[in-house]
PDB file of C-alpha atoms in Angstrom:
ATOM      1  CA  UNK A 546      -3.669 -33.303 -68.919  1.00 92.00           C
ATOM      2  CA  UNK A 547      -4.542 -33.200 -72.581  1.00 95.00           C
ATOM      3  CA  UNK A 548      -1.735 -33.084 -75.268  1.00 95.00           C
ATOM      4  CA  UNK A 549      -2.575 -32.865 -79.102  1.00 95.00           C
ATOM      5  CA  UNK A 550      -1.394 -33.192 -82.353  1.00 94.00           C
ATOM      6  CA  UNK A 551      -2.714 -32.241 -86.115  1.00 93.00           C
ATOM      7  CA  UNK A 552      -4.381 -35.648 -87.473  1.00 94.00           C
ATOM      8  CA  UNK A 553      -6.227 -37.086 -90.676  1.00 93.00           C
ATOM      9  CA  UNK A 554      -9.072 -38.147 -88.460  1.00 95.00           C
ATOM     10  CA  UNK A 555     -10.047 -37.114 -84.725  1.00 96.00           C
ATOM     11  CA  UNK A 556      -9.500 -39.607 -82.047  1.00 96.00           C
ATOM     12  CA  UNK A 557      -8.799 -39.592 -78.530  1.00 96.00           C
ATOM     13  CA  UNK A 558      -7.023 -41.768 -76.246  1.00 96.00           C
ATOM     14  CA  UNK A 559      -6.903 -42.002 -72.866  1.00 96.00           C
ATOM     15  CA  UNK A 560      -3.507 -42.612 -70.685  1.00 96.00           C
ATOM     16  CA  UNK A 561      -4.984 -43.839 -67.416  1.00 94.00           C
ATOM     17  CA  UNK A 562      -8.658 -44.616 -65.915  1.00 92.00           C
ATOM     18  CA  UNK A 563     -11.844 -43.653 -67.609  1.00 91.00           C
ATOM     19  CA  UNK A 564     -14.953 -44.731 -66.298  1.00 87.00           C
ATOM     20  CA  UNK A 565     -16.797 -44.622 -69.499  1.00 88.00           C
ATOM     21  CA  UNK A 566     -15.519 -44.671 -72.683  1.00 93.00           C
ATOM     22  CA  UNK A 567     -18.793 -44.239 -74.323  1.00 92.00           C
ATOM     23  CA  UNK A 568     -18.475 -40.716 -73.342  1.00 91.00           C
ATOM     24  CA  UNK A 569     -15.064 -40.564 -75.240  1.00 95.00           C
ATOM     25  CA  UNK A 570     -17.036 -41.537 -78.133  1.00 96.00           C
ATOM     26  CA  UNK A 571     -19.138 -39.422 -78.310  1.00 94.00           C
ATOM     27  CA  UNK A 572     -17.098 -36.369 -77.822  1.00 96.00           C
ATOM     28  CA  UNK A 573     -14.911 -37.940 -80.731  1.00 97.00           C
ATOM     29  CA  UNK A 574     -18.178 -37.622 -82.885  1.00 96.00           C
ATOM     30  CA  UNK A 575     -18.701 -34.261 -81.369  1.00 96.00           C
ATOM     31  CA  UNK A 576     -15.267 -33.172 -83.181  1.00 97.00           C
ATOM     32  CA  UNK A 577     -16.149 -34.840 -86.035  1.00 97.00           C
ATOM     33  CA  UNK A 578     -19.604 -32.824 -86.459  1.00 96.00           C
ATOM     34  CA  UNK A 579     -17.439 -29.595 -85.515  1.00 96.00           C
ATOM     35  CA  UNK A 580     -14.925 -29.978 -88.040  1.00 97.00           C
ATOM     36  CA  UNK A 581     -17.117 -30.204 -90.915  1.00 96.00           C
ATOM     37  CA  UNK A 582     -19.495 -27.947 -89.996  1.00 95.00           C
ATOM     38  CA  UNK A 583     -16.698 -25.467 -89.318  1.00 95.00           C
ATOM     39  CA  UNK A 584     -14.616 -26.075 -92.167  1.00 95.00           C
ATOM     40  CA  UNK A 585     -11.621 -27.420 -90.262  1.00 96.00           C
ATOM     41  CA  UNK A 586      -8.723 -28.525 -92.562  1.00 95.00           C
ATOM     42  CA  UNK A 587      -7.247 -30.894 -89.914  1.00 96.00           C
ATOM     43  CA  UNK A 588      -8.430 -33.721 -87.555  1.00 95.00           C
ATOM     44  CA  UNK A 589      -6.576 -33.953 -84.560  1.00 96.00           C
ATOM     45  CA  UNK A 590      -4.997 -36.788 -82.117  1.00 97.00           C
ATOM     46  CA  UNK A 591      -5.456 -36.061 -78.662  1.00 97.00           C
ATOM     47  CA  UNK A 592      -4.091 -38.186 -75.523  1.00 97.00           C
ATOM     48  CA  UNK A 593      -5.789 -37.341 -72.192  1.00 96.00           C
ATOM     49  CA  UNK A 594      -3.242 -38.285 -69.494  1.00 96.00           C
ATOM     50  CA  UNK A 595      -4.708 -38.992 -65.685  1.00 93.00           C
ATOM     51  CA  UNK A 596      -7.570 -40.544 -64.380  1.00 92.00           C
ATOM     52  CA  UNK A 597     -11.167 -39.839 -65.849  1.00 92.00           C
ATOM     53  CA  UNK A 598     -14.701 -40.178 -63.750  1.00 90.00           C
ATOM     54  CA  UNK A 599     -17.438 -39.348 -65.833  1.00 88.00           C
ATOM     55  CA  UNK A 600     -20.904 -38.907 -64.542  1.00 82.00           C
ATOM     56  CA  UNK A 601     -20.155 -38.322 -60.915  1.00 84.00           C
ATOM     57  CA  UNK A 602     -21.047 -34.719 -60.745  1.00 82.00           C
ATOM     58  CA  UNK A 603     -17.692 -33.333 -60.842  1.00 87.00           C
ATOM     59  CA  UNK A 604     -17.695 -31.588 -64.086  1.00 88.00           C
ATOM     60  CA  UNK A 605     -15.385 -34.030 -65.961  1.00 91.00           C
ATOM     61  CA  UNK A 606     -17.251 -34.186 -69.444  1.00 91.00           C
ATOM     62  CA  UNK A 607     -17.485 -30.353 -69.921  1.00 91.00           C
ATOM     63  CA  UNK A 608     -14.139 -29.551 -69.174  1.00 94.00           C
ATOM     64  CA  UNK A 609     -13.133 -32.568 -71.326  1.00 95.00           C
ATOM     65  CA  UNK A 610     -15.672 -31.771 -74.137  1.00 95.00           C
ATOM     66  CA  UNK A 611     -14.262 -28.145 -73.946  1.00 96.00           C
ATOM     67  CA  UNK A 612     -10.851 -29.155 -74.002  1.00 96.00           C
ATOM     68  CA  UNK A 613     -11.015 -31.338 -77.091  1.00 97.00           C
ATOM     69  CA  UNK A 614     -12.850 -28.843 -79.037  1.00 97.00           C
ATOM     70  CA  UNK A 615     -10.439 -25.791 -77.807  1.00 97.00           C
ATOM     71  CA  UNK A 616      -7.528 -27.847 -78.862  1.00 97.00           C
ATOM     72  CA  UNK A 617      -9.307 -28.639 -82.532  1.00 97.00           C
ATOM     73  CA  UNK A 618      -9.602 -25.037 -83.314  1.00 97.00           C
ATOM     74  CA  UNK A 619      -6.030 -24.104 -82.062  1.00 96.00           C
ATOM     75  CA  UNK A 620      -4.982 -26.781 -83.910  1.00 96.00           C
ATOM     76  CA  UNK A 621      -5.881 -25.446 -87.067  1.00 97.00           C
ATOM     77  CA  UNK A 622      -5.142 -21.896 -86.013  1.00 96.00           C
ATOM     78  CA  UNK A 623      -8.778 -20.894 -85.587  1.00 96.00           C
ATOM     79  CA  UNK A 624      -9.603 -18.370 -82.890  1.00 95.00           C
ATOM     80  CA  UNK A 625     -12.743 -18.835 -81.159  1.00 94.00           C
ATOM     81  CA  UNK A 626     -14.713 -16.702 -78.602  1.00 93.00           C
ATOM     82  CA  UNK A 627     -15.604 -18.619 -75.068  1.00 92.00           C
ATOM     83  CA  UNK A 628     -19.415 -17.714 -75.569  1.00 89.00           C
ATOM     84  CA  UNK A 629     -18.725 -19.895 -79.277  1.00 92.00           C
ATOM     85  CA  UNK A 630     -16.887 -22.714 -77.962  1.00 93.00           C
ATOM     86  CA  UNK A 631     -19.452 -23.119 -75.233  1.00 90.00           C
ATOM     87  CA  UNK A 632     -22.226 -22.781 -77.652  1.00 89.00           C
ATOM     88  CA  UNK A 633     -20.832 -25.746 -80.313  1.00 92.00           C
ATOM     89  CA  UNK A 634     -20.124 -27.790 -76.878  1.00 89.00           C
ATOM     90  CA  UNK A 635     -23.907 -28.313 -75.918  1.00 84.00           C
ATOM     91  CA  UNK A 636     -22.808 -27.413 -72.470  1.00 82.00           C
ATOM     92  CA  UNK A 637     -24.235 -25.317 -69.527  1.00 74.00           C
ATOM     93  CA  UNK A 638     -27.686 -26.479 -70.250  1.00 70.00           C
ATOM     94  CA  UNK A 639     -28.858 -25.613 -66.389  1.00 74.00           C
ATOM     95  CA  UNK A 640     -25.472 -24.384 -64.638  1.00 79.00           C
ATOM     96  CA  UNK A 641     -22.328 -22.560 -65.609  1.00 82.00           C
ATOM     97  CA  UNK A 642     -20.336 -23.646 -63.228  1.00 87.00           C
ATOM     98  CA  UNK A 643     -18.563 -26.097 -65.067  1.00 88.00           C
ATOM     99  CA  UNK A 644     -18.220 -23.919 -68.001  1.00 89.00           C
ATOM    100  CA  UNK A 645     -16.900 -21.185 -65.992  1.00 91.00           C
ATOM    101  CA  UNK A 646     -14.514 -22.711 -63.899  1.00 92.00           C
ATOM    102  CA  UNK A 647     -13.092 -24.674 -67.346  1.00 93.00           C
ATOM    103  CA  UNK A 648     -11.966 -20.732 -68.025  1.00 94.00           C
ATOM    104  CA  UNK A 649     -11.596 -19.052 -65.132  1.00 92.00           C
ATOM    105  CA  UNK A 650     -10.923 -21.534 -62.293  1.00 94.00           C
ATOM    106  CA  UNK A 651     -11.864 -20.070 -58.775  1.00 95.00           C
ATOM    107  CA  UNK A 652     -14.720 -20.479 -56.505  1.00 95.00           C
ATOM    108  CA  UNK A 653     -17.608 -18.985 -58.797  1.00 94.00           C
ATOM    109  CA  UNK A 654     -21.493 -18.735 -58.581  1.00 93.00           C
ATOM    110  CA  UNK A 655     -23.461 -18.103 -61.645  1.00 89.00           C
ATOM    111  CA  UNK A 656     -26.777 -17.215 -62.586  1.00 85.00           C
ATOM    112  CA  UNK A 657     -27.643 -20.102 -64.893  1.00 80.00           C
ATOM    113  CA  UNK A 658     -29.851 -19.952 -67.643  1.00 76.00           C
ATOM    114  CA  UNK A 659     -32.995 -17.905 -68.493  1.00 75.00           C
ATOM    115  CA  UNK A 660     -36.035 -19.768 -68.035  1.00 71.00           C
ATOM    116  CA  UNK A 661     -37.989 -18.098 -71.101  1.00 70.00           C
ATOM    117  CA  UNK A 662     -40.743 -20.096 -69.733  1.00 70.00           C
ATOM    118  CA  UNK A 663     -39.490 -23.261 -70.560  1.00 73.00           C
ATOM    119  CA  UNK A 664     -39.390 -26.340 -67.628  1.00 74.00           C
ATOM    120  CA  UNK A 665     -36.644 -27.200 -65.965  1.00 76.00           C
ATOM    121  CA  UNK A 666     -34.696 -30.114 -67.414  1.00 75.00           C
ATOM    122  CA  UNK A 667     -30.813 -31.325 -66.892  1.00 71.00           C
ATOM    123  CA  UNK A 668     -28.074 -30.161 -69.046  1.00 69.00           C
ATOM    124  CA  UNK A 669     -28.098 -33.241 -71.488  1.00 66.00           C
ATOM    125  CA  UNK A 670     -31.666 -32.029 -72.438  1.00 68.00           C
ATOM    126  CA  UNK A 671     -31.378 -28.431 -73.168  1.00 69.00           C
ATOM    127  CA  UNK A 672     -29.578 -26.514 -75.497  1.00 70.00           C
ATOM    128  CA  UNK A 673     -29.323 -22.826 -74.040  1.00 66.00           C
ATOM    129  CA  UNK A 674     -29.387 -19.902 -76.321  1.00 70.00           C
ATOM    130  CA  UNK A 675     -27.399 -17.932 -73.479  1.00 72.00           C
ATOM    131  CA  UNK A 676     -23.828 -17.914 -71.891  1.00 73.00           C
ATOM    132  CA  UNK A 677     -24.267 -18.400 -68.007  1.00 80.00           C
ATOM    133  CA  UNK A 678     -22.534 -15.481 -66.815  1.00 84.00           C
ATOM    134  CA  UNK A 679     -20.948 -15.233 -63.539  1.00 90.00           C
ATOM    135  CA  UNK A 680     -22.248 -13.482 -60.385  1.00 93.00           C
ATOM    136  CA  UNK A 681     -19.425 -13.874 -57.846  1.00 93.00           C
ATOM    137  CA  UNK A 682     -16.065 -14.921 -57.944  1.00 95.00           C
ATOM    138  CA  UNK A 683     -13.203 -15.162 -55.703  1.00 96.00           C
ATOM    139  CA  UNK A 684      -9.973 -17.404 -54.915  1.00 96.00           C
ATOM    140  CA  UNK A 685     -10.825 -20.124 -52.860  1.00 96.00           C
ATOM    141  CA  UNK A 686      -8.373 -20.381 -49.978  1.00 96.00           C
ATOM    142  CA  UNK A 687      -5.848 -23.129 -49.867  1.00 93.00           C
ATOM    143  CA  UNK A 688      -7.790 -25.664 -47.931  1.00 94.00           C
ATOM    144  CA  UNK A 689      -7.485 -29.618 -48.470  1.00 89.00           C
ATOM    145  CA  UNK A 690     -10.209 -31.569 -49.691  1.00 93.00           C
ATOM    146  CA  UNK A 691     -10.907 -34.790 -50.513  1.00 93.00           C
ATOM    147  CA  UNK A 692     -13.044 -36.436 -53.189  1.00 93.00           C
ATOM    148  CA  UNK A 693     -14.828 -40.159 -52.834  1.00 91.00           C
ATOM    149  CA  UNK A 694     -16.370 -41.903 -55.181  1.00 88.00           C
ATOM    150  CA  UNK A 695     -17.861 -45.358 -54.668  1.00 80.00           C
ATOM    151  CA  UNK A 696     -16.040 -48.391 -56.658  1.00 71.00           C
ATOM    152  CA  UNK A 697     -19.814 -49.573 -57.558  1.00 67.00           C
ATOM    153  CA  UNK A 698     -22.148 -46.671 -58.480  1.00 60.00           C
ATOM    154  CA  UNK A 699     -25.541 -46.070 -60.031  1.00 65.00           C
ATOM    155  CA  UNK A 700     -25.442 -43.030 -62.058  1.00 65.00           C
ATOM    156  CA  UNK A 701     -28.001 -40.415 -62.357  1.00 65.00           C
ATOM    157  CA  UNK A 702     -28.646 -39.684 -66.024  1.00 66.00           C
ATOM    158  CA  UNK A 703     -30.421 -40.321 -69.176  1.00 70.00           C
ATOM    159  CA  UNK A 704     -33.734 -40.771 -68.219  1.00 77.00           C
ATOM    160  CA  UNK A 705     -33.680 -41.231 -64.508  1.00 77.00           C
ATOM    161  CA  UNK A 706     -32.177 -37.736 -64.228  1.00 79.00           C
ATOM    162  CA  UNK A 707     -35.218 -36.673 -66.114  1.00 83.00           C
ATOM    163  CA  UNK A 708     -38.109 -37.506 -64.408  1.00 86.00           C
ATOM    164  CA  UNK A 709     -36.773 -36.410 -61.238  1.00 84.00           C
ATOM    165  CA  UNK A 710     -36.191 -33.206 -62.785  1.00 84.00           C
ATOM    166  CA  UNK A 711     -39.895 -33.498 -64.260  1.00 86.00           C
ATOM    167  CA  UNK A 712     -40.887 -34.889 -60.712  1.00 88.00           C
ATOM    168  CA  UNK A 713     -39.265 -32.174 -58.491  1.00 87.00           C
ATOM    169  CA  UNK A 714     -39.344 -28.942 -60.503  1.00 85.00           C
ATOM    170  CA  UNK A 715     -39.987 -26.385 -59.848  1.00 87.00           C
ATOM    171  CA  UNK A 716     -38.820 -25.997 -56.235  1.00 88.00           C
ATOM    172  CA  UNK A 717     -41.063 -23.606 -53.928  1.00 93.00           C
ATOM    173  CA  UNK A 718     -39.780 -20.168 -53.874  1.00 93.00           C
ATOM    174  CA  UNK A 719     -39.231 -20.025 -50.341  1.00 95.00           C
ATOM    175  CA  UNK A 720     -36.705 -23.236 -50.258  1.00 95.00           C
ATOM    176  CA  UNK A 721     -35.169 -21.534 -53.571  1.00 92.00           C
ATOM    177  CA  UNK A 722     -34.618 -18.173 -51.392  1.00 95.00           C
ATOM    178  CA  UNK A 723     -33.005 -20.186 -48.501  1.00 95.00           C
ATOM    179  CA  UNK A 724     -30.647 -22.231 -50.717  1.00 94.00           C
ATOM    180  CA  UNK A 725     -29.668 -18.522 -52.319  1.00 94.00           C
ATOM    181  CA  UNK A 726     -28.783 -17.175 -48.783  1.00 95.00           C
ATOM    182  CA  UNK A 727     -26.625 -20.259 -48.218  1.00 96.00           C
ATOM    183  CA  UNK A 728     -24.870 -19.619 -51.337  1.00 95.00           C
ATOM    184  CA  UNK A 729     -24.239 -16.411 -51.032  1.00 95.00           C
ATOM    185  CA  UNK A 730     -23.882 -14.938 -47.494  1.00 95.00           C
ATOM    186  CA  UNK A 731     -22.963 -18.308 -46.109  1.00 96.00           C
ATOM    187  CA  UNK A 732     -20.474 -20.486 -48.467  1.00 97.00           C
ATOM    188  CA  UNK A 733     -19.120 -17.383 -50.643  1.00 97.00           C
ATOM    189  CA  UNK A 734     -18.756 -14.825 -48.119  1.00 97.00           C
ATOM    190  CA  UNK A 735     -16.959 -17.158 -46.352  1.00 98.00           C
ATOM    191  CA  UNK A 736     -14.641 -18.362 -48.754  1.00 97.00           C
ATOM    192  CA  UNK A 737     -13.710 -14.964 -49.541  1.00 97.00           C
ATOM    193  CA  UNK A 738     -13.376 -14.228 -46.113  1.00 97.00           C
ATOM    194  CA  UNK A 739     -11.006 -17.602 -45.641  1.00 97.00           C
ATOM    195  CA  UNK A 740     -13.711 -18.243 -42.847  1.00 98.00           C
ATOM    196  CA  UNK A 741     -13.372 -22.172 -42.383  1.00 97.00           C
ATOM    197  CA  UNK A 742     -15.937 -22.575 -39.632  1.00 97.00           C
ATOM    198  CA  UNK A 743     -18.552 -20.472 -41.425  1.00 97.00           C
ATOM    199  CA  UNK A 744     -17.835 -22.437 -44.801  1.00 97.00           C
ATOM    200  CA  UNK A 745     -17.896 -25.906 -42.997  1.00 97.00           C
ATOM    201  CA  UNK A 746     -21.561 -24.499 -41.374  1.00 97.00           C
ATOM    202  CA  UNK A 747     -22.691 -23.642 -44.417  1.00 97.00           C
ATOM    203  CA  UNK A 748     -22.063 -26.881 -46.548  1.00 96.00           C
ATOM    204  CA  UNK A 749     -23.172 -28.831 -43.743  1.00 96.00           C
ATOM    205  CA  UNK A 750     -26.504 -26.774 -43.973  1.00 96.00           C
ATOM    206  CA  UNK A 751     -26.499 -26.816 -47.898  1.00 94.00           C
ATOM    207  CA  UNK A 752     -27.572 -30.725 -47.653  1.00 91.00           C
ATOM    208  CA  UNK A 753     -30.379 -30.197 -45.738  1.00 91.00           C
ATOM    209  CA  UNK A 754     -32.015 -27.721 -48.486  1.00 95.00           C
ATOM    210  CA  UNK A 755     -35.095 -28.807 -50.169  1.00 93.00           C
ATOM    211  CA  UNK A 756     -33.573 -29.591 -53.966  1.00 91.00           C
ATOM    212  CA  UNK A 757     -30.122 -31.464 -52.309  1.00 92.00           C
ATOM    213  CA  UNK A 758     -32.056 -33.626 -49.441  1.00 91.00           C
ATOM    214  CA  UNK A 759     -33.997 -34.621 -52.918  1.00 90.00           C
ATOM    215  CA  UNK A 760     -30.991 -35.578 -54.898  1.00 88.00           C
ATOM    216  CA  UNK A 761     -29.490 -37.199 -51.938  1.00 89.00           C
ATOM    217  CA  UNK A 762     -32.816 -39.524 -51.245  1.00 86.00           C
ATOM    218  CA  UNK A 763     -32.377 -41.343 -54.496  1.00 84.00           C
ATOM    219  CA  UNK A 764     -29.291 -42.851 -53.169  1.00 83.00           C
ATOM    220  CA  UNK A 765     -29.326 -43.527 -49.297  1.00 83.00           C
ATOM    221  CA  UNK A 766     -25.978 -45.113 -49.734  1.00 85.00           C
ATOM    222  CA  UNK A 767     -24.857 -41.418 -50.399  1.00 87.00           C
ATOM    223  CA  UNK A 768     -26.514 -40.017 -46.974  1.00 89.00           C
ATOM    224  CA  UNK A 769     -24.395 -43.194 -45.193  1.00 90.00           C
ATOM    225  CA  UNK A 770     -21.675 -42.682 -46.270  1.00 91.00           C
ATOM    226  CA  UNK A 771     -21.692 -38.412 -45.497  1.00 92.00           C
ATOM    227  CA  UNK A 772     -23.050 -39.423 -42.122  1.00 93.00           C
ATOM    228  CA  UNK A 773     -20.136 -41.419 -41.328  1.00 92.00           C
ATOM    229  CA  UNK A 774     -17.289 -39.441 -42.938  1.00 93.00           C
ATOM    230  CA  UNK A 775     -18.811 -36.426 -40.464  1.00 94.00           C
ATOM    231  CA  UNK A 776     -19.149 -39.110 -37.264  1.00 94.00           C
ATOM    232  CA  UNK A 777     -15.509 -39.641 -38.088  1.00 93.00           C
ATOM    233  CA  UNK A 778     -14.106 -36.164 -37.762  1.00 92.00           C
ATOM    234  CA  UNK A 779     -14.843 -34.223 -40.904  1.00 95.00           C
ATOM    235  CA  UNK A 780     -15.702 -30.746 -40.409  1.00 96.00           C
ATOM    236  CA  UNK A 781     -18.236 -30.586 -43.554  1.00 96.00           C
ATOM    237  CA  UNK A 782     -19.496 -32.912 -46.316  1.00 96.00           C
ATOM    238  CA  UNK A 783     -21.793 -32.980 -48.999  1.00 94.00           C
ATOM    239  CA  UNK A 784     -22.452 -34.706 -52.218  1.00 91.00           C
ATOM    240  CA  UNK A 785     -21.274 -32.821 -55.449  1.00 88.00           C
ATOM    241  CA  UNK A 786     -24.177 -32.199 -58.523  1.00 83.00           C
ATOM    242  CA  UNK A 787     -25.927 -35.470 -58.594  1.00 78.00           C
ATOM    243  CA  UNK A 788     -23.525 -37.522 -57.338  1.00 74.00           C
ATOM    244  CA  UNK A 789     -22.508 -40.326 -56.932  1.00 82.00           C
ATOM    245  CA  UNK A 790     -19.756 -38.466 -55.912  1.00 90.00           C
ATOM    246  CA  UNK A 791     -18.831 -36.915 -52.265  1.00 92.00           C
ATOM    247  CA  UNK A 792     -16.399 -34.497 -50.838  1.00 94.00           C
ATOM    248  CA  UNK A 793     -15.225 -33.545 -47.495  1.00 95.00           C
ATOM    249  CA  UNK A 794     -13.008 -31.421 -45.721  1.00 96.00           C
ATOM    250  CA  UNK A 795     -10.906 -32.202 -42.747  1.00 92.00           C
ATOM    251  CA  UNK A 796      -7.772 -31.002 -41.016  1.00 86.00           C
ATOM    252  CA  UNK A 797      -6.781 -33.749 -39.181  1.00 79.00           C
ATOM    253  CA  UNK A 798      -8.496 -36.907 -38.257  1.00 79.00           C
ATOM    254  CA  UNK A 799      -6.802 -40.770 -37.713  1.00 84.00           C
ATOM    255  CA  UNK A 800     -10.443 -42.251 -38.058  1.00 89.00           C
ATOM    256  CA  UNK A 801     -10.854 -40.777 -41.647  1.00 87.00           C
ATOM    257  CA  UNK A 802      -7.239 -41.984 -42.441  1.00 83.00           C
ATOM    258  CA  UNK A 803      -7.627 -45.277 -41.585  1.00 87.00           C
ATOM    259  CA  UNK A 804     -11.206 -45.474 -43.298  1.00 86.00           C
ATOM    260  CA  UNK A 805      -9.862 -44.149 -46.654  1.00 82.00           C
ATOM    261  CA  UNK A 806      -7.377 -46.777 -46.177  1.00 80.00           C
ATOM    262  CA  UNK A 807      -9.865 -49.705 -45.734  1.00 77.00           C
ATOM    263  CA  UNK A 808     -12.839 -48.450 -46.871  1.00 79.00           C
ATOM    264  CA  UNK A 809     -12.604 -49.652 -50.424  1.00 78.00           C
ATOM    265  CA  UNK A 810     -13.582 -46.465 -51.927  1.00 86.00           C
ATOM    266  CA  UNK A 811     -11.500 -44.476 -54.116  1.00 87.00           C
ATOM    267  CA  UNK A 812     -10.442 -41.401 -51.936  1.00 89.00           C
ATOM    268  CA  UNK A 813      -8.392 -38.343 -53.552  1.00 89.00           C
ATOM    269  CA  UNK A 814      -7.239 -35.558 -52.111  1.00 90.00           C
ATOM    270  CA  UNK A 815      -7.136 -32.053 -53.600  1.00 90.00           C
ATOM    271  CA  UNK A 816      -6.146 -28.895 -53.542  1.00 89.00           C
ATOM    272  CA  UNK A 817      -8.563 -26.324 -55.454  1.00 90.00           C
ATOM    273  CA  UNK A 818      -7.474 -24.653 -58.728  1.00 89.00           C
ATOM    274  CA  UNK A 819      -7.899 -20.671 -59.059  1.00 95.00           C
ATOM    275  CA  UNK A 820      -6.744 -20.540 -62.250  1.00 92.00           C
ATOM    276  CA  UNK A 821      -8.785 -21.634 -65.366  1.00 92.00           C
ATOM    277  CA  UNK A 822      -7.198 -24.202 -67.860  1.00 94.00           C
ATOM    278  CA  UNK A 823      -3.588 -23.597 -68.856  1.00 92.00           C
ATOM    279  CA  UNK A 824      -2.595 -23.430 -72.776  1.00 92.00           C
ATOM    280  CA  UNK A 825       1.187 -24.508 -73.328  1.00 86.00           C
TER     281      UNK A 825
END
């Protein structure tokens, strides 16, 4: 949750856990830049309530950046379109999932950005000219799921992430076609039809696609954790984006419940949000 008020300077205070205060400082620098370039009269004082895990593949950086920028414009009574907000945020350089779920919520597949003959690069290295558009969206069923975050983790970002893209892109066409097939006719179709078994099958198949296998192979402990969860009774499990967060779905398993208590990992249980950000 974000709470904001007008201020003579731009500040952000996290009331809870934050995995990367340097990331918060960079958002403050962006607020200063946008305030100056947009000629906004007032700065903003922001309180972020809750726990914030950056660089673990959950889109936290995108959501917080967009929320802080939108609050800056709202507090200055300046209207700004979603497209303009995304552009100045410099987010959505590879995928539009984070920015589109911020505004719309639900389960989304987007078309990404147009390559324009440019090499494939991570979002942090790309300033997109176009806004990634939604190809398909539906409400996510009331299926509970868990997020697992290792307390000690090696983040995939910066030079390491760039080198990974350079080494592994572009992916073979047949592998891209298969991943797209799973995304639309497996994962999306099952969510739209509330077909839990098909959904779990498609998630488990997705972790074996070319790109996802390459991502997971960068951290063997992630694969070990996924296999452990499946062995204990999870219906499906996978790595979110580049990790290191793991998500899994399960209906009931005493073995998993005990594992969550004693493993030393950070476990969080959720239901999907089918609405975008709420302004009040």
